[in-house]
Coordinates of C-alpha atoms in Angstrom, one line a residue:
M1 CA 0.0 0.0 0.0
N2 CA 1.3 3.4 -1.0
T3 CA 1.5 5.5 2.2
T4 CA 4.6 7.7 1.6
Q5 CA 3.5 9.6 -1.5
A6 CA 0.3 11.6 -2.2
V7 CA -1.8 10.1 -5.0
V8 CA -4.0 12.0 -7.4
G9 CA -6.6 10.2 -9.6
V10 CA -7.2 11.8 -13.0
D11 CA -10.0 10.6 -15.2
V12 CA -9.3 11.8 -18.7
S13 CA -11.8 12.7 -21.4
K14 CA -11.5 14.7 -24.6
A15 CA -12.4 18.1 -23.1
T16 CA -12.1 17.7 -19.3
L17 CA -10.1 16.1 -16.5
A18 CA -11.9 14.9 -13.4
V19 CA -9.4 15.0 -10.5
C20 CA -9.6 13.5 -7.1
H21 CA -7.0 13.7 -4.3
Q22 CA -7.2 13.1 -0.6
V23 CA -7.0 15.9 2.0
G24 CA -6.8 14.3 5.4
A25 CA -9.7 11.9 5.7
H26 CA -11.7 13.6 2.9
M27 CA -11.7 13.3 -0.9
K28 CA -11.4 16.5 -2.8
H29 CA -12.8 16.6 -6.3
L30 CA -11.8 19.1 -9.1
A31 CA -12.7 19.5 -12.8
V32 CA -10.3 21.2 -15.1
T33 CA -10.1 21.5 -18.9
N34 CA -7.9 19.1 -20.9
T35 CA -5.7 22.1 -22.0
P36 CA -2.3 23.5 -20.9
A37 CA -4.1 25.9 -18.7
G38 CA -6.0 23.1 -17.1
F39 CA -2.7 21.1 -16.7
R40 CA -1.1 24.0 -14.7
Q41 CA -4.2 24.2 -12.5
L42 CA -4.0 20.4 -11.9
V43 CA -0.3 20.6 -10.8
R44 CA -1.1 23.5 -8.5
S45 CA -3.9 21.6 -6.9
G46 CA -2.2 18.1 -6.7
G47 CA 1.4 19.2 -6.2
A48 CA 4.4 18.5 -8.3
S49 CA 5.7 15.7 -6.0
S50 CA 2.5 13.6 -6.2
L51 CA 1.8 10.4 -8.1
Y52 CA -0.8 11.0 -10.8
V53 CA -2.7 7.9 -11.9
L54 CA -4.4 7.9 -15.3
E55 CA -6.0 5.5 -17.7
A56 CA -4.7 5.1 -21.3
T57 CA -7.7 6.6 -22.9
G58 CA -6.8 6.8 -26.6
P59 CA -4.6 9.9 -27.4
Y60 CA -6.3 12.2 -24.9
Y61 CA -4.1 11.3 -21.9
L62 CA -0.8 12.0 -23.6
A63 CA -0.8 15.8 -23.4
V64 CA -1.5 15.8 -19.7
A65 CA 1.0 13.0 -19.0
Y66 CA 3.8 14.8 -20.9
H67 CA 3.0 18.0 -19.0
L68 CA 3.1 16.2 -15.6
V69 CA 6.4 14.5 -16.3
A70 CA 7.9 17.8 -17.5
A71 CA 6.7 19.4 -14.2
G72 CA 8.6 16.8 -12.2
A73 CA 5.6 14.7 -11.1
Q74 CA 5.4 10.9 -11.2
V75 CA 2.8 9.4 -13.6
A76 CA 1.3 6.0 -13.8
V77 CA -0.7 5.1 -16.9
L78 CA -3.0 2.1 -16.4
N79 CA -4.7 -0.2 -18.8
P80 CA -8.5 0.5 -18.6
L81 CA -9.2 -3.2 -18.3
V82 CA -7.0 -3.4 -15.1
V83 CA -9.0 -0.5 -13.6
K84 CA -12.3 -2.0 -14.6
R85 CA -11.4 -5.3 -12.9
F86 CA -10.2 -3.4 -9.8
I87 CA -13.6 -1.7 -9.5
Q88 CA -15.4 -5.0 -10.0
M89 CA -13.3 -6.7 -7.4
H90 CA -14.3 -4.0 -4.9
L91 CA -18.0 -4.3 -6.0
G92 CA -18.1 -0.8 -7.3
K93 CA -21.5 0.5 -8.4
G94 CA -22.4 3.2 -10.8
K95 CA -20.1 5.2 -13.1
S96 CA -19.2 8.8 -13.5
D97 CA -16.1 10.8 -14.1
R98 CA -15.8 11.8 -10.4
K99 CA -16.2 8.1 -9.3
D100 CA -13.7 6.9 -11.9
A101 CA -11.1 9.5 -10.6
Q102 CA -11.7 8.3 -7.1
W103 CA -11.2 4.7 -8.1
L104 CA -7.9 5.7 -9.8
L105 CA -6.8 7.4 -6.6
R106 CA -7.6 4.2 -4.6
Y107 CA -5.8 2.0 -7.1
G108 CA -2.7 4.2 -6.8
Q109 CA -2.9 4.0 -3.0
Q110 CA -3.3 0.3 -2.8
Q111 CA -1.4 -1.1 -5.7
V112 CA 2.2 -0.9 -6.9
T113 CA 2.1 1.0 -10.2
P114 CA 5.0 1.2 -12.7
R115 CA 6.0 4.8 -13.5
W116 CA 5.3 6.1 -17.0
Q117 CA 7.9 7.9 -19.1
P118 CA 7.4 9.5 -22.5
E119 CA 8.9 7.5 -25.4
E120 CA 11.6 8.7 -27.6
A121 CA 10.1 11.4 -29.9
L122 CA 11.5 9.7 -33.0
L123 CA 9.7 6.4 -32.2
V124 CA 6.5 8.3 -31.6
E125 CA 6.7 10.0 -35.0
C126 CA 7.5 6.7 -36.7
R127 CA 4.5 5.0 -35.1
Q128 CA 2.3 7.9 -36.3
V129 CA 3.7 7.4 -39.9
E130 CA 3.0 3.6 -39.4
Q131 CA -0.6 4.3 -38.5
V132 CA -1.1 6.6 -41.6
I133 CA 0.4 3.9 -43.8
E134 CA -2.1 1.4 -42.5
L135 CA -5.0 3.9 -43.0
L136 CA -3.9 4.5 -46.6
I137 CA -3.7 0.8 -47.2
R138 CA -7.2 0.3 -46.0
Q139 CA -8.4 3.1 -48.2
K140 CA -6.5 1.6 -51.2
T141 CA -8.3 -1.7 -50.6
M142 CA -11.7 0.1 -50.5
V143 CA -11.0 2.0 -53.8
H144 CA -9.7 -1.2 -55.4
N145 CA -12.9 -3.0 -54.5
A146 CA -15.0 -0.1 -55.7
L147 CA -13.1 -0.1 -59.0
E148 CA -13.7 -3.8 -59.5
A149 CA -17.4 -3.4 -58.8
L150 CA -17.7 -0.5 -61.2
Q151 CA -16.0 -2.4 -64.0
A152 CA -18.3 -5.4 -63.5
Q153 CA -21.4 -3.3 -64.4
P154 CA -22.8 -3.2 -68.0
V155 CA -22.7 0.6 -68.1
V156 CA -19.6 2.3 -66.8
S157 CA -19.1 6.0 -66.4
P158 CA -15.7 7.1 -67.9
A159 CA -15.4 9.9 -65.4
A160 CA -16.0 7.6 -62.4
L161 CA -13.6 5.0 -63.8
A162 CA -10.9 7.6 -64.3
Q163 CA -11.4 9.1 -60.9
L164 CA -11.1 5.8 -59.1
R165 CA -8.0 4.8 -61.1
Q166 CA -6.4 8.2 -60.3
T167 CA -7.2 7.8 -56.6
L168 CA -5.8 4.3 -56.5
L169 CA -2.6 5.4 -58.2
R170 CA -2.2 8.4 -55.8
L171 CA -2.8 6.1 -52.7
E172 CA -0.2 3.6 -54.0
E173 CA 2.3 6.5 -54.4
Q174 CA 1.6 7.8 -50.9
V175 CA 2.0 4.4 -49.3
Q176 CA 5.3 3.8 -51.1
Q177 CA 6.7 7.3 -50.1
L178 CA 5.7 6.9 -46.5
E179 CA 7.1 3.3 -46.3
T180 CA 10.4 4.4 -47.8
K181 CA 10.6 7.3 -45.3
L182 CA 9.7 5.0 -42.4
L183 CA 12.3 2.3 -43.3
T184 CA 15.0 4.9 -43.8
T185 CA 14.3 6.5 -40.4
V186 CA 14.3 3.2 -38.5
E187 CA 17.4 1.9 -40.2
A188 CA 19.2 5.2 -39.3
R189 CA 18.0 4.8 -35.6
Y190 CA 18.7 1.0 -35.3
P191 CA 21.3 0.1 -37.8
P192 CA 22.8 -3.0 -36.0
E193 CA 19.4 -4.3 -34.9
M194 CA 18.1 -4.0 -38.5
Q195 CA 21.0 -6.1 -39.8
L196 CA 20.5 -8.7 -37.0
L197 CA 16.8 -9.1 -37.6
C198 CA 17.2 -9.2 -41.4
S199 CA 19.6 -12.2 -40.9
I200 CA 16.6 -14.3 -39.8
P201 CA 15.2 -16.3 -42.7
G202 CA 11.6 -15.2 -43.1
I203 CA 12.0 -11.7 -41.7
G204 CA 12.5 -9.0 -44.3
R205 CA 13.5 -5.3 -44.1
K206 CA 9.9 -4.0 -43.7
T207 CA 8.9 -6.5 -41.0
A208 CA 12.2 -5.9 -39.2
A209 CA 11.4 -2.2 -39.1
Y210 CA 7.9 -2.7 -37.8
L211 CA 9.2 -5.2 -35.2
L212 CA 11.7 -2.7 -33.9
L213 CA 9.0 0.0 -33.6
F214 CA 6.7 -2.4 -31.9
A215 CA 9.3 -3.6 -29.4
G216 CA 11.0 -0.2 -28.9
G217 CA 14.4 -1.6 -29.8
F218 CA 13.9 -4.6 -27.5
T219 CA 15.1 -2.5 -24.5
S220 CA 12.0 -2.9 -22.3
F221 CA 11.7 -6.7 -22.3
Q222 CA 13.4 -9.0 -19.9
N223 CA 12.5 -12.2 -21.8
Y224 CA 10.9 -13.4 -25.0
R225 CA 7.7 -14.3 -23.2
Q226 CA 6.9 -10.7 -22.5
L227 CA 7.4 -9.9 -26.1
I228 CA 5.1 -12.7 -27.2
A229 CA 2.5 -11.6 -24.7
K230 CA 2.6 -8.0 -25.9
A231 CA 2.1 -9.2 -29.4
G232 CA -1.0 -11.1 -28.3
L233 CA 0.4 -14.4 -29.5
C234 CA 0.5 -16.3 -26.3
P235 CA -1.9 -19.3 -26.1
R236 CA -4.9 -18.9 -23.8
E237 CA -6.5 -22.0 -22.3
F238 CA -10.3 -22.0 -21.6
S239 CA -11.3 -24.9 -19.4
S240 CA -12.8 -25.6 -16.0
G241 CA -13.6 -28.8 -14.2
T242 CA -14.9 -31.6 -16.4
S243 CA -17.6 -29.7 -18.3
V244 CA -15.9 -26.7 -19.8
R245 CA -13.4 -27.6 -22.5
G246 CA -13.0 -24.5 -24.7
K247 CA -10.6 -24.4 -27.6
A248 CA -7.2 -22.9 -26.8
R249 CA -6.6 -19.7 -28.7
I250 CA -4.1 -16.9 -28.8
S251 CA -5.0 -13.9 -26.5
K252 CA -5.0 -11.2 -29.3
M253 CA -4.5 -8.6 -26.6
G254 CA -2.5 -5.9 -28.4
G255 CA -0.1 -6.0 -31.3
A256 CA -2.6 -6.6 -34.1
L257 CA -0.4 -5.0 -36.7
I258 CA 2.7 -6.9 -35.8
R259 CA 0.7 -10.1 -35.7
S260 CA -0.4 -9.7 -39.3
K261 CA 3.1 -8.9 -40.4
L262 CA 4.5 -12.0 -38.6
F263 CA 1.8 -14.2 -40.0
M264 CA 2.7 -13.2 -43.5
C265 CA 6.4 -13.9 -42.7
S266 CA 5.5 -17.3 -41.3
W267 CA 4.7 -18.6 -44.8
S268 CA 8.3 -18.1 -46.0
A269 CA 9.8 -18.9 -42.6
R270 CA 8.3 -22.4 -42.6
R271 CA 10.3 -23.1 -45.7
A272 CA 13.5 -21.1 -45.3
N273 CA 14.0 -21.1 -41.6
G274 CA 15.3 -24.4 -40.3
A275 CA 13.9 -24.1 -36.7
C276 CA 10.6 -22.9 -38.0
R277 CA 10.3 -25.7 -40.6
V278 CA 11.0 -28.3 -37.9
L279 CA 8.4 -26.8 -35.6
Y280 CA 5.8 -26.5 -38.3
D281 CA 6.3 -30.1 -39.6
R282 CA 6.2 -31.5 -36.1
L283 CA 2.9 -29.8 -35.2
V284 CA 1.3 -30.8 -38.5
A285 CA 2.5 -34.4 -38.0
N286 CA 0.9 -34.4 -34.6
G287 CA -2.5 -33.5 -36.1
K288 CA -2.5 -29.7 -35.6
N289 CA -4.0 -27.6 -38.3
G290 CA -1.9 -25.5 -40.6
K291 CA -3.1 -22.1 -39.2
L292 CA -2.2 -23.1 -35.6
A293 CA 1.2 -24.3 -36.8
L294 CA 1.8 -21.0 -38.5
I295 CA 1.0 -19.1 -35.3
A296 CA 3.6 -21.3 -33.6
V297 CA 6.0 -20.2 -36.3
C298 CA 5.2 -16.5 -35.5
N299 CA 6.1 -17.3 -31.9
K300 CA 9.3 -18.9 -32.9
L301 CA 10.2 -15.9 -35.1
L302 CA 9.7 -13.6 -32.1
K303 CA 11.8 -15.8 -29.9
Q304 CA 14.6 -15.8 -32.5
A305 CA 14.3 -12.1 -32.9
F306 CA 14.6 -11.5 -29.1
A307 CA 17.6 -13.9 -28.8
I308 CA 19.5 -12.4 -31.7
V309 CA 19.0 -8.7 -30.9
T310 CA 19.8 -9.1 -27.2
S311 CA 22.8 -11.3 -27.9
G312 CA 24.1 -9.3 -30.9
V313 CA 24.8 -12.6 -32.8
P314 CA 23.3 -12.9 -36.3
Y315 CA 21.1 -15.9 -37.2
Q316 CA 22.9 -19.2 -36.9
A317 CA 20.9 -22.5 -37.0
D318 CA 22.9 -24.1 -34.2
F319 CA 22.8 -20.9 -32.1
I320 CA 19.0 -20.6 -32.4
K321 CA 18.6 -24.3 -31.5
K322 CA 20.4 -23.7 -28.2
A323 CA 18.9 -20.3 -27.4
T324 CA 15.3 -21.0 -27.9
L325 CA 13.1 -24.0 -27.0
P326 CA 10.2 -25.3 -29.1
L327 CA 6.8 -23.8 -28.3
A328 CA 4.5 -26.3 -26.7
F329 CA 0.9 -26.2 -27.9

């Protein structure tokens, strides 16, 4: 239980911040705007030496979190699901911004919370470029489907056809330009890591860059299991007693983009990567379906990537065999 540091609960929304901090035996509530002026008022009210507990609510918490860290305060940013389970565990009833801020305060007082620090600005910018690329790819798919549907009709407007083709070409150019910029930036930031990851059969230059962005250069993970869990690729069992026998699936909690990239890589890795090929063949021979075996290959690729980047040794079949163990399904 946190008894040495004052705790401030901050429930973040797009326009306002609901604040709760304890004064003696009483809870004091405050509402400020989600603007720099509101942030200054928040620090004056809660103090620069306090621990501020927030939820990761989309992009809206970032500005206040950056301001608090710059002001010298300590910040904890929690997964909303963790807070929700905490409230349920204490049989909380009802919901409002004031109550949510109070629950965040209680969480910070009762639980050990890791301190949040802003990420490197270059990585944040690269992830924003990555998000725009994915948005443009989705738009390109929509335009491509619309173009096919238009061409299948017996009567086709030349103006509509020309406009869709022009839009599709422009989107392809934009995606290519942004991908080139992103890869160049990541290679300049992580030159040795890029070379190490590209030495793994099945992982190309683009996937290596996305993986480095996802893992933040592999500096915040103590073992490969944490990396697999963040990617949402860890198996999750669903069974209870003798009656509940659900199918084991991956958790899919976070990392959707890197999962899709790794799944595409798994097709080539099961042929070119010796350890992945052995794993895939063994699972298929044991009766597992091909998709599950490919997911196991994705796990193997992450394990190889972690071992290679953290050791600084390029891919070697014998080294990988000793450094990682087969994934049990």
